[in-house]
């Protein structure tokens, strides 16, 4: 078997937990650096993010020299997180769960008063002023998402009620609803749109929910998303 086949076989043993890595492989953006029976190390060539999934501490120790200089890494096991956090000087972290929609059937829209369309450059500043996780984004990130037509807005009349997008590494995210429009199911309509768009492009529709975010967790489950049983760990320099 080649590296891709080995990687996919291992990662599909827990497809929900590893859906982010499988997404990179599926869309052809994965540089599979190491693929063994004990673990996989890859880099997404679009976002430059490294990802590891293994059940072996020995695997981590064997590849430590390959990841000591990385800026962002995503881990899929608590011991990976603890080991690398101690050995490499990361300044920030984000702990979350993967949520994946594993069906081929499109989700039906419910609120057709909400019009959803790709956002243009004129909305960049509005997004930046309202996106709660902007501090985790590199300079110019929102501009690039708009340029790549991966940021979508929900409109009631001519007013932007909320937005959602697809991150560089392939996850659905950036979901925000403007305060005056909350409680009107804008968020669920945006996510239905994003899931259907991912299906149409042959992607895995998945997102990442920060631990203890019960509101988002409830939303994902209501849309048919399956939640990983264990956590995903992001480390940033």
XYZ file of C-alpha atoms in Angstrom:
237
model
C 0.000 0.000 0.000
C 1.109 3.578 -0.627
C 1.187 6.293 2.067
C -2.279 7.582 1.228
C -3.843 4.138 1.532
C -2.092 3.491 4.842
C -3.153 6.892 6.183
C -6.783 6.538 5.140
C -7.039 3.036 6.587
C -5.777 4.223 9.969
C -7.753 7.483 10.069
C -11.037 5.852 9.063
C -10.943 3.710 12.195
C -12.373 6.839 13.858
C -13.662 8.894 10.958
C -15.348 11.581 13.064
C -12.295 12.278 15.210
C -10.002 12.298 12.168
C -12.346 13.939 9.668
C -10.136 17.041 9.446
C -7.168 14.968 8.292
C -9.342 12.947 5.924
C -10.666 16.199 4.464
C -7.136 17.278 3.519
C -6.484 13.915 1.888
C -9.809 13.912 0.049
C -9.298 17.354 -1.485
C -5.688 16.585 -2.433
C -4.075 19.195 -0.184
C -2.354 16.771 2.201
C 1.391 16.303 2.207
C 1.525 12.952 4.002
C 4.881 13.155 5.729
C 4.646 9.909 7.704
C 2.050 7.138 7.393
C 2.598 3.999 9.437
C 0.397 1.443 11.115
C 0.966 3.342 14.382
C 0.227 6.877 13.226
C -0.068 9.589 10.581
C 1.636 12.975 10.276
C 0.554 15.292 7.482
C 0.692 18.929 6.514
C -2.182 20.688 4.787
C -0.500 22.517 1.911
C -3.177 25.230 1.755
C -3.185 26.307 5.411
C 0.320 24.993 6.292
C -1.207 23.375 9.392
C 0.314 20.107 10.615
C -1.923 17.304 11.912
C -1.123 14.136 13.846
C -3.225 11.121 14.765
C -1.730 8.193 16.650
C -2.295 5.867 19.581
C 1.432 5.445 20.172
C 3.682 7.661 22.279
C 6.594 6.052 20.438
C 5.269 7.465 17.163
C 5.270 11.007 18.580
C 8.796 10.626 19.899
C 9.993 9.301 16.537
C 8.718 12.344 14.605
C 9.426 15.119 17.117
C 12.267 16.482 14.974
C 9.861 16.910 12.031
C 7.482 19.183 13.966
C 9.679 21.157 16.358
C 9.544 24.306 14.183
C 5.865 24.284 13.176
C 3.598 27.258 13.935
C 0.273 25.424 14.210
C -0.448 21.772 14.880
C -3.655 19.801 15.422
C -3.570 16.735 17.658
C -6.126 13.972 18.085
C -5.195 12.427 21.410
C -4.665 13.830 24.902
C -1.223 12.271 25.361
C -0.080 13.859 22.086
C -1.237 17.211 23.430
C 0.475 16.827 26.803
C 3.713 15.516 25.319
C 4.106 18.208 22.669
C 2.928 21.028 24.904
C 5.732 20.117 27.325
C 8.421 19.670 24.671
C 7.605 22.513 22.253
C 7.011 26.132 23.220
C 3.439 26.829 22.068
C 1.854 30.053 23.309
C -1.851 29.407 22.658
C -4.211 26.465 22.463
C -7.766 25.589 21.501
C -9.511 22.409 22.619
C -12.609 21.257 20.778
C -14.617 18.352 19.401
C -15.032 17.437 15.754
C -18.591 17.333 14.433
C -19.180 15.685 11.065
C -22.179 15.231 8.765
C -21.624 11.818 7.202
C -24.681 11.639 4.957
C -24.834 12.317 1.216
C -28.360 13.734 1.355
C -28.703 17.512 1.352
C -30.324 19.160 4.373
C -33.591 20.915 3.555
C -33.787 24.668 4.117
C -36.503 25.850 6.507
C -36.518 29.645 6.550
C -36.702 30.914 2.992
C -37.031 34.525 4.147
C -33.309 34.307 4.818
C -31.285 34.819 1.653
C -27.778 33.380 1.737
C -25.082 34.410 -0.699
C -21.330 34.639 -1.053
C -20.008 37.780 0.616
C -18.088 40.396 -1.326
C -15.211 42.644 -0.276
C -17.539 45.377 0.993
C -18.411 43.141 3.982
C -14.832 42.395 5.120
C -14.781 45.040 7.858
C -18.233 44.057 9.110
C -17.078 40.458 9.449
C -13.846 41.450 11.178
C -15.759 43.646 13.628
C -18.152 40.833 14.549
C -16.134 37.610 14.357
C -15.494 36.498 17.938
C -12.409 34.384 17.100
C -10.616 36.994 15.005
C -7.646 36.957 17.404
C -6.777 33.438 16.199
C -6.607 34.550 12.551
C -3.545 35.774 10.717
C -3.561 39.260 9.226
C -5.487 39.224 5.954
C -7.250 35.938 6.709
C -10.801 37.265 6.351
C -9.844 39.055 3.128
C -8.519 35.771 1.723
C -11.662 33.868 2.696
C -13.754 36.463 0.876
C -11.425 36.430 -2.139
C -11.724 32.632 -2.318
C -15.526 32.880 -2.086
C -15.557 30.857 1.114
C -17.474 33.316 3.306
C -21.264 33.455 3.073
C -23.787 35.899 4.514
C -27.414 35.564 5.581
C -29.577 38.527 4.665
C -33.009 39.625 5.811
C -33.945 42.225 3.266
C -30.774 44.229 2.696
C -29.411 43.693 6.204
C -26.623 41.248 6.996
C -28.005 39.031 9.770
C -25.054 36.675 10.140
C -22.256 34.873 8.358
C -20.431 31.564 8.113
C -17.462 30.313 6.143
C -15.081 27.532 5.345
C -11.644 27.701 6.930
C -8.440 27.142 4.948
C -7.989 23.600 6.257
C -11.543 22.682 5.226
C -13.724 23.012 8.321
C -16.993 24.927 8.478
C -16.620 27.829 10.882
C -16.725 31.574 11.525
C -20.412 31.277 12.382
C -21.722 34.511 13.863
C -25.232 35.955 14.111
C -25.652 39.688 14.642
C -27.130 40.430 18.102
C -30.358 41.946 16.782
C -31.096 38.823 14.720
C -30.482 36.151 17.347
C -33.329 33.780 18.142
C -34.528 33.725 14.517
C -32.767 30.449 13.485
C -30.250 32.373 11.376
C -27.360 30.234 12.625
C -29.021 26.952 11.695
C -29.906 28.257 8.222
C -26.313 29.330 7.668
C -24.997 25.970 8.752
C -27.470 24.086 6.556
C -26.181 26.132 3.642
C -22.547 25.444 4.519
C -23.160 21.704 4.914
C -24.959 21.504 1.571
C -22.218 23.509 -0.113
C -19.586 21.127 1.251
C -21.545 18.124 -0.032
C -21.840 19.724 -3.481
C -18.062 20.157 -3.621
C -17.342 16.581 -2.568
C -16.008 17.628 0.851
C -16.645 16.211 4.281
C -19.027 18.677 5.967
C -17.474 19.117 9.394
C -16.870 21.762 12.017
C -15.100 22.038 15.335
C -16.918 22.907 18.561
C -14.951 24.357 21.448
C -15.292 22.376 24.660
C -18.103 23.566 26.955
C -19.887 25.349 24.078
C -23.205 23.630 24.741
C -25.198 25.944 22.459
C -23.083 25.042 19.429
C -23.061 21.368 20.400
C -26.861 21.354 20.505
C -27.000 23.018 17.086
C -24.671 20.454 15.495
C -26.682 17.541 16.838
C -29.952 19.084 15.635
C -28.538 19.186 12.091
C -27.513 15.530 12.109
C -23.858 16.101 12.912
C -22.079 13.295 14.769
C -19.709 14.390 17.542
C -16.300 12.892 18.228
C -16.116 11.016 21.522
C -12.744 12.542 22.348
C -11.205 15.954 21.856
C -9.062 17.637 19.226
C -6.213 19.891 20.400
C -4.900 22.922 18.526
C -1.529 24.362 19.525
C -0.284 27.724 18.199
C 3.093 29.460 18.469
